[in-house]
GROMACS .gro file of C-alpha atoms in nm:
model
  349
    1MET     CA    1  -0.851  -0.410   1.321
    2ILE     CA    2  -0.581  -0.643   1.433
    3ASN     CA    3  -0.436  -0.535   1.767
    4GLY     CA    4  -0.137  -0.300   1.710
    5GLN     CA    5   0.143  -0.140   1.917
    6GLN     CA    6   0.158   0.211   1.998
    7ALA     CA    7   0.513   0.383   2.016
    8THR     CA    8   0.452   0.741   2.178
    9GLU     CA    9   0.708   0.831   2.390
   10GLY     CA   10   0.905   1.147   2.300
   11GLY     CA   11   0.608   1.247   2.071
   12VAL     CA   12   0.522   1.616   2.026
   13PRO     CA   13   0.171   1.691   2.111
   14ALA     CA   14  -0.032   1.799   1.842
   15SER     CA   15  -0.104   2.174   1.812
   16GLN     CA   16  -0.306   2.430   1.573
   17PRO     CA   17  -0.176   2.594   1.314
   18ALA     CA   18   0.007   2.931   1.372
   19SER     CA   19   0.046   3.199   1.145
   20GLY     CA   20  -0.055   2.981   0.830
   21THR     CA   21   0.212   2.742   0.923
   22MET     CA   22   0.217   2.349   1.038
   23ARG     CA   23   0.413   2.097   1.171
   24ALA     CA   24   0.545   1.841   0.876
   25ILE     CA   25   0.815   1.587   0.856
   26VAL     CA   26   1.069   1.693   0.571
   27GLN     CA   27   1.371   1.589   0.385
   28GLU     CA   28   1.599   1.775   0.185
   29ALA     CA   29   1.790   1.509   0.026
   30TYR     CA   30   1.715   1.156  -0.066
   31GLY     CA   31   1.868   0.887   0.171
   32PRO     CA   32   1.757   0.651   0.469
   33ALA     CA   33   1.535   0.737   0.733
   34ASP     CA   34   1.803   0.999   0.895
   35VAL     CA   35   1.713   1.265   0.613
   36LEU     CA   36   1.349   1.267   0.787
   37HIS     CA   37   1.324   1.560   1.027
   38GLN     CA   38   1.035   1.777   1.200
   39ALA     CA   39   1.006   2.144   1.083
   40ARG     CA   40   0.727   2.432   1.070
   41ILE     CA   41   0.638   2.490   0.716
   42PRO     CA   42   0.367   2.686   0.533
   43LEU     CA   43   0.029   2.554   0.532
   44PRO     CA   44  -0.042   2.358   0.136
   45ALA     CA   45  -0.257   2.566  -0.098
   46ILE     CA   46  -0.544   2.385  -0.278
   47ALA     CA   47  -0.666   2.388  -0.600
   48GLU     CA   48  -1.013   2.412  -0.759
   49ASP     CA   49  -1.029   2.011  -0.768
   50GLN     CA   50  -0.898   1.989  -0.413
   51VAL     CA   51  -0.943   1.963  -0.065
   52LEU     CA   52  -0.739   2.079   0.260
   53VAL     CA   53  -0.765   1.780   0.488
   54ARG     CA   54  -0.657   1.828   0.877
   55VAL     CA   55  -0.435   1.485   0.882
   56ARG     CA   56  -0.505   1.275   1.166
   57ALA     CA   57  -0.321   0.950   1.042
   58ALA     CA   58  -0.109   0.901   0.772
   59GLY     CA   59   0.002   0.541   0.632
   60LEU     CA   60   0.344   0.421   0.550
   61ASP     CA   61   0.409   0.239   0.242
   62ARG     CA   62   0.641   0.109   0.014
   63GLY     CA   63   0.618   0.372  -0.236
   64THR     CA   64   0.675   0.656   0.008
   65TRP     CA   65   0.997   0.458   0.125
   66HIS     CA   66   1.097   0.438  -0.263
   67VAL     CA   67   1.082   0.813  -0.274
   68THR     CA   68   1.235   0.920   0.046
   69THR     CA   69   1.530   0.676  -0.039
   70GLY     CA   70   1.524   0.760  -0.413
   71ARG     CA   71   1.549   0.443  -0.507
   72PRO     CA   72   1.555   0.300  -0.763
   73TYR     CA   73   1.719   0.586  -0.912
   74ALA     CA   74   1.486   0.580  -1.237
   75LEU     CA   75   1.207   0.705  -0.996
   76ARG     CA   76   1.421   1.035  -0.959
   77LEU     CA   77   1.322   1.144  -1.314
   78ALA     CA   78   0.976   1.202  -1.181
   79TYR     CA   79   1.049   1.296  -0.849
   80GLY     CA   80   1.339   1.489  -0.851
   81PHE     CA   81   1.686   1.431  -0.935
   82ARG     CA   82   1.866   1.569  -0.634
   83ALA     CA   83   1.566   1.573  -0.383
   84PRO     CA   84   1.188   1.531  -0.409
   85LYS     CA   85   1.020   1.810  -0.556
   86ASN     CA   86   0.784   1.797  -0.258
   87PRO     CA   87   0.999   1.790   0.058
   88VAL     CA   88   0.698   1.639   0.268
   89PRO     CA   89   0.691   1.271   0.221
   90GLY     CA   90   0.360   1.059   0.254
   91MET     CA   91   0.036   0.968   0.057
   92ASP     CA   92  -0.214   0.764   0.248
   93LEU     CA   93  -0.415   0.996   0.495
   94ALA     CA   94  -0.731   0.980   0.696
   95GLY     CA   95  -0.876   1.307   0.862
   96THR     CA   96  -1.133   1.617   0.831
   97VAL     CA   97  -1.215   1.857   0.541
   98GLU     CA   98  -1.087   2.199   0.673
   99ALA     CA   99  -1.148   2.364   0.325
  100VAL     CA  100  -1.273   2.282  -0.030
  101GLY     CA  101  -1.192   2.414  -0.364
  102ALA     CA  102  -1.470   2.597  -0.601
  103LYS     CA  103  -1.526   2.293  -0.800
  104VAL     CA  104  -1.538   2.026  -0.518
  105THR     CA  105  -1.872   1.901  -0.482
  106ARG     CA  106  -1.851   1.538  -0.281
  107PHE     CA  107  -1.725   1.701   0.030
  108ALA     CA  108  -1.789   1.969   0.289
  109VAL     CA  109  -1.615   2.138   0.557
  110GLY     CA  110  -1.596   1.891   0.875
  111ASP     CA  111  -1.635   1.571   0.636
  112GLN     CA  112  -1.451   1.270   0.770
  113VAL     CA  113  -1.248   1.120   0.459
  114PHE     CA  114  -0.944   0.905   0.330
  115GLY     CA  115  -0.765   0.845   0.061
  116THR     CA  116  -0.451   0.982  -0.105
  117GLY     CA  117  -0.266   1.315  -0.076
  118LYS     CA  118   0.067   1.519  -0.135
  119GLY     CA  119   0.291   1.534   0.171
  120THR     CA  120   0.060   1.371   0.439
  121PHE     CA  121   0.327   1.345   0.694
  122ALA     CA  122   0.189   1.668   0.826
  123GLU     CA  123  -0.096   1.842   1.001
  124TYR     CA  124  -0.276   1.926   0.680
  125ALA     CA  125  -0.221   1.801   0.356
  126ALA     CA  126  -0.404   1.881  -0.011
  127ALA     CA  127  -0.568   1.610  -0.203
  128ARG     CA  128  -0.780   1.569  -0.513
  129GLU     CA  129  -1.134   1.506  -0.481
  130ASP     CA  130  -1.132   1.218  -0.705
  131GLN     CA  131  -0.869   1.041  -0.467
  132LEU     CA  132  -1.099   1.051  -0.146
  133ALA     CA  133  -1.388   0.888  -0.007
  134HIS     CA  134  -1.582   0.941   0.300
  135LYS     CA  135  -1.432   0.763   0.627
  136PRO     CA  136  -1.676   0.453   0.732
  137ALA     CA  137  -1.820   0.554   1.054
  138ASN     CA  138  -1.671   0.185   1.195
  139ILE     CA  139  -1.314   0.244   1.157
  140SER     CA  140  -1.094   0.479   1.332
  141PHE     CA  141  -0.876   0.726   1.129
  142GLU     CA  142  -0.556   0.512   1.216
  143GLN     CA  143  -0.746   0.199   1.061
  144ALA     CA  144  -0.873   0.449   0.749
  145ALA     CA  145  -0.523   0.572   0.680
  146ALA     CA  146  -0.396   0.212   0.649
  147VAL     CA  147  -0.601   0.137   0.362
  148PRO     CA  148  -0.575   0.359   0.046
  149VAL     CA  149  -0.245   0.262  -0.126
  150SER     CA  150  -0.206  -0.070  -0.019
  151ALA     CA  151  -0.573  -0.183  -0.079
  152CYS     CA  152  -0.645  -0.031  -0.390
  153THR     CA  153  -0.307  -0.193  -0.512
  154ALA     CA  154  -0.431  -0.525  -0.387
  155LEU     CA  155  -0.796  -0.461  -0.528
  156ILE     CA  156  -0.668  -0.380  -0.881
  157ALA     CA  157  -0.402  -0.703  -0.865
  158VAL     CA  158  -0.699  -0.935  -0.759
  159ARG     CA  159  -0.940  -0.808  -1.036
  160ALA     CA  160  -0.640  -0.832  -1.282
  161GLY     CA  161  -0.610  -1.202  -1.180
  162GLY     CA  162  -0.992  -1.222  -1.294
  163LEU     CA  163  -1.142  -1.233  -0.967
  164ASP     CA  164  -1.393  -0.965  -0.911
  165ALA     CA  165  -1.671  -0.973  -0.657
  166ARG     CA  166  -1.879  -0.733  -0.831
  167ARG     CA  167  -1.953  -0.960  -1.105
  168GLY     CA  168  -2.051  -1.254  -0.849
  169ILE     CA  169  -1.878  -1.525  -0.672
  170PRO     CA  170  -1.767  -1.804  -0.986
  171GLN     CA  171  -1.907  -2.136  -1.012
  172ARG     CA  172  -1.569  -2.276  -0.964
  173ARG     CA  173  -1.364  -2.183  -0.648
  174LEU     CA  174  -1.014  -2.072  -0.800
  175LYS     CA  175  -0.714  -2.152  -0.630
  176VAL     CA  176  -0.502  -1.826  -0.519
  177LEU     CA  177  -0.160  -1.786  -0.465
  178VAL     CA  178  -0.052  -1.474  -0.264
  179THR     CA  179   0.293  -1.407  -0.188
  180GLY     CA  180   0.412  -1.150   0.080
  181ALA     CA  181   0.071  -1.189   0.257
  182SER     CA  182   0.146  -1.035   0.569
  183GLY     CA  183   0.248  -0.721   0.430
  184GLY     CA  184   0.007  -0.413   0.351
  185VAL     CA  185  -0.074  -0.502  -0.002
  186GLY     CA  186  -0.073  -0.892   0.067
  187GLY     CA  187  -0.294  -0.854   0.378
  188TYR     CA  188  -0.548  -0.685   0.137
  189ALA     CA  189  -0.486  -0.917  -0.113
  190VAL     CA  190  -0.580  -1.224   0.090
  191GLN     CA  191  -0.887  -1.040   0.207
  192CYS     CA  192  -1.017  -0.937  -0.141
  193ALA     CA  193  -0.929  -1.252  -0.305
  194LYS     CA  194  -1.167  -1.404  -0.036
  195ALA     CA  195  -1.406  -1.196  -0.094
  196ALA     CA  196  -1.427  -1.282  -0.434
  197GLY     CA  197  -1.476  -1.624  -0.348
  198ALA     CA  198  -1.106  -1.796  -0.412
  199GLU     CA  199  -0.946  -2.064  -0.224
  200VAL     CA  200  -0.628  -1.849  -0.101
  201THR     CA  201  -0.291  -1.947   0.010
  202GLY     CA  202  -0.070  -1.714   0.175
  203VAL     CA  203   0.326  -1.686   0.176
  204SER     CA  204   0.514  -1.513   0.468
  205SER     CA  205   0.757  -1.584   0.711
  206PRO     CA  206   0.747  -1.799   1.009
  207ALA     CA  207   0.675  -1.522   1.256
  208LYS     CA  208   0.385  -1.385   1.043
  209LEU     CA  209   0.190  -1.711   0.972
  210ASP     CA  210  -0.054  -1.634   1.246
  211LEU     CA  211  -0.143  -1.318   1.099
  212VAL     CA  212  -0.201  -1.433   0.779
  213ARG     CA  213  -0.424  -1.684   0.868
  214ALA     CA  214  -0.629  -1.412   1.100
  215LEU     CA  215  -0.673  -1.227   0.754
  216GLY     CA  216  -0.863  -1.546   0.644
  217ALA     CA  217  -0.617  -1.721   0.420
  218ASP     CA  218  -0.719  -2.128   0.379
  219HIS     CA  219  -0.385  -2.223   0.374
  220VAL     CA  220  -0.023  -2.055   0.456
  221VAL     CA  221   0.310  -2.123   0.372
  222ASP     CA  222   0.636  -2.087   0.548
  223TYR     CA  223   0.859  -1.972   0.291
  224THR     CA  224   1.176  -2.053   0.485
  225ALA     CA  225   1.074  -2.435   0.491
  226GLN     CA  226   0.861  -2.466   0.174
  227ASP     CA  227   0.916  -2.362  -0.197
  228CYS     CA  228   0.587  -2.260  -0.323
  229ALA     CA  229   0.665  -2.232  -0.693
  230ASP     CA  230   0.812  -2.608  -0.673
  231GLY     CA  231   0.501  -2.689  -0.910
  232THR     CA  232   0.393  -2.929  -0.650
  233GLU     CA  233   0.064  -2.707  -0.612
  234LYS     CA  234  -0.071  -2.564  -0.916
  235TYR     CA  235  -0.282  -2.236  -0.860
  236ASP     CA  236  -0.530  -2.031  -1.125
  237VAL     CA  237  -0.383  -1.698  -0.983
  238ILE     CA  238  -0.059  -1.580  -0.849
  239ILE     CA  239  -0.051  -1.245  -0.688
  240ASP     CA  240   0.343  -1.200  -0.648
  241ILE     CA  241   0.393  -0.895  -0.399
  242ALA     CA  242   0.717  -0.824  -0.299
  243GLY     CA  243   0.836  -1.177  -0.389
  244ASN     CA  244   1.118  -1.235  -0.615
  245PRO     CA  245   1.083  -1.589  -0.805
  246SER     CA  246   1.188  -1.583  -1.148
  247VAL     CA  247   0.922  -1.575  -1.442
  248SER     CA  248   1.027  -1.963  -1.504
  249ARG     CA  249   0.900  -2.059  -1.130
  250LEU     CA  250   0.625  -1.862  -1.125
  251ARG     CA  251   0.494  -2.059  -1.484
  252ARG     CA  252   0.576  -2.382  -1.277
  253ALA     CA  253   0.352  -2.294  -1.003
  254LEU     CA  254   0.066  -2.198  -1.231
  255THR     CA  255  -0.206  -2.414  -1.413
  256PRO     CA  256  -0.165  -2.434  -1.774
  257ARG     CA  257  -0.400  -2.129  -1.839
  258GLY     CA  258  -0.359  -1.976  -1.526
  259THR     CA  259  -0.236  -1.567  -1.464
  260ALA     CA  260   0.046  -1.442  -1.263
  261VAL     CA  261   0.018  -1.073  -1.157
  262ILE     CA  262   0.314  -0.900  -1.065
  263THR     CA  263   0.303  -0.614  -0.829
  264GLY     CA  264   0.644  -0.565  -0.653
  265GLY     CA  265   0.997  -0.724  -0.607
  266GLU     CA  266   1.238  -0.559  -0.430
  267GLU     CA  267   1.553  -0.721  -0.592
  268GLY     CA  268   1.721  -0.603  -0.933
  269GLY     CA  269   1.922  -0.296  -1.041
  270SER     CA  270   1.989   0.022  -0.869
  271TRP     CA  271   1.803   0.197  -1.152
  272THR     CA  272   1.496   0.010  -1.268
  273GLY     CA  273   1.477  -0.241  -0.918
  274GLY     CA  274   1.233  -0.541  -0.993
  275LEU     CA  275   1.084  -0.383  -1.301
  276ASP     CA  276   1.329  -0.604  -1.488
  277ARG     CA  277   1.142  -0.889  -1.385
  278GLN     CA  278   0.806  -0.725  -1.429
  279PHE     CA  279   0.908  -0.635  -1.816
  280ARG     CA  280   1.060  -0.985  -1.889
  281ALA     CA  281   0.701  -1.143  -1.792
  282LEU     CA  282   0.506  -0.903  -2.024
  283ALA     CA  283   0.734  -1.004  -2.315
  284LEU     CA  284   0.655  -1.365  -2.318
  285SER     CA  285   0.310  -1.323  -2.193
  286PRO     CA  286   0.183  -1.302  -2.574
  287PHE     CA  287   0.370  -1.637  -2.677
  288ILE     CA  288   0.227  -1.854  -2.397
  289ARG     CA  289  -0.114  -1.985  -2.295
  290GLN     CA  290  -0.051  -1.862  -1.920
  291LYS     CA  291  -0.094  -1.478  -1.884
  292LEU     CA  292   0.185  -1.257  -1.718
  293THR     CA  293   0.125  -0.914  -1.642
  294MET     CA  294   0.201  -0.646  -1.388
  295ILE     CA  295  -0.019  -0.356  -1.246
  296VAL     CA  296   0.061  -0.035  -1.096
  297GLY     CA  297  -0.128   0.089  -0.803
  298THR     CA  298  -0.349   0.379  -0.836
  299GLN     CA  299  -0.630   0.530  -0.605
  300SER     CA  300  -0.972   0.616  -0.730
  301ALA     CA  301  -1.260   0.745  -0.557
  302ALA     CA  302  -1.465   0.478  -0.719
  303ASP     CA  303  -1.220   0.201  -0.558
  304LEU     CA  304  -1.197   0.381  -0.231
  305GLY     CA  305  -1.565   0.378  -0.228
  306TYR     CA  306  -1.591   0.003  -0.313
  307LEU     CA  307  -1.353  -0.055  -0.046
  308ALA     CA  308  -1.521   0.175   0.225
  309GLY     CA  309  -1.826  -0.073   0.162
  310LEU     CA  310  -1.612  -0.372   0.245
  311LEU     CA  311  -1.493  -0.187   0.581
  312GLU     CA  312  -1.859  -0.129   0.682
  313ALA     CA  313  -1.951  -0.485   0.614
  314GLY     CA  314  -1.665  -0.601   0.778
  315THR     CA  315  -1.545  -0.834   0.487
  316ILE     CA  316  -1.192  -0.651   0.497
  317SER     CA  317  -1.007  -0.505   0.799
  318PRO     CA  318  -0.699  -0.333   0.840
  319ALA     CA  319  -0.398  -0.473   1.003
  320ILE     CA  320  -0.186  -0.257   1.213
  321ASP     CA  321   0.131  -0.353   1.347
  322ARG     CA  322   0.225  -0.023   1.521
  323THR     CA  323   0.160   0.326   1.499
  324PHE     CA  324   0.365   0.642   1.579
  325PRO     CA  325   0.328   1.018   1.646
  326LEU     CA  326   0.435   1.273   1.387
  327ALA     CA  327   0.767   1.309   1.560
  328LYS     CA  328   0.875   0.969   1.539
  329ALA     CA  329   0.817   0.928   1.157
  330PRO     CA  330   1.223   0.855   1.107
  331GLU     CA  331   1.172   0.580   1.374
  332ALA     CA  332   0.858   0.457   1.200
  333MET     CA  333   1.053   0.472   0.848
  334ARG     CA  334   1.371   0.252   1.029
  335TYR     CA  335   1.110   0.001   1.138
  336PHE     CA  336   0.944  -0.044   0.801
  337ASP     CA  337   1.248  -0.088   0.660
  338ALA     CA  338   1.371  -0.367   0.889
  339GLY     CA  339   1.066  -0.563   0.727
  340LYS     CA  340   0.929  -0.676   1.038
  341ALA     CA  341   0.597  -0.513   1.050
  342ARG     CA  342   0.322  -0.722   1.055
  343GLY     CA  343   0.076  -0.539   0.830
  344LYS     CA  344   0.095  -0.151   0.821
  345VAL     CA  345   0.252   0.118   1.012
  346VAL     CA  346   0.074   0.444   1.078
  347ILE     CA  347   0.180   0.788   1.172
  348THR     CA  348  -0.059   0.949   1.382
  349ILE     CA  349  -0.090   1.329   1.415
   0.00000   0.00000   0.00000
């Protein structure tokens, strides 16, 4: 773990559930961090294929921010038009199994697990068996909670670029450019690409270049001083995370048969956000030699298990900027939204 800072002042101490209730962060409407507040609500029920997890830590990711704010508006078609169908935010979790459904075979009460669940900014959360893995013994709950969404997304992006350590290290060392390399997904993309034998260049703001180096990048680029897509350097793979270079600029920085994997982008219309650029890339890709693609982050037991092995071996390491207690979740969201986080932000419970 790269050193973080804990914000604990004013936190509410953890407590045992009373009369089937628990502490949770809830929201009754979409909006900024101010819509979040702490409440006591019933414990979640679990289905036959689910596990009830006593949450010890929950990661804060860009997807949770989108659901909290309700932007882009298109996501409301899935999550609820006026307010989220599930009032408790949060996806990443790490904790201890409290109960298992009748069809669960991989976990037992007392197991330490990490993965994704429903409404994890709470003392307890329900999670599907196929979206959990056993927590590596050599990392903390806080570290484990910083992994699932971001690292799985990064792993999928790196594999979409043709890099997969499971197939062995390629004879020719591929040159990979990672934009947004100091963020949650970007930091893991740097590490996963390095694990697959690539020569990695990471792009970030000047204040975070040291973090990108610590994550293992061979080269770093300060985007305020250098245009990484000016064509001076050519890359076999570009993993564009929360960057916003045009499709033409991405192509300029690619080798003639290179691959650009677009995984983020916050600029764009209120309805679709950064998806417009991704769809344009997909439409163009069949007509050129370069490959332009996008990925959607998902979490599976197989990928989580693979990442657990990398964590146990020390091949990848979570970069945590700060932890906040559950009661300070609105403050954590404001800090995350400000864009100053160096790595991940984690809620402790």
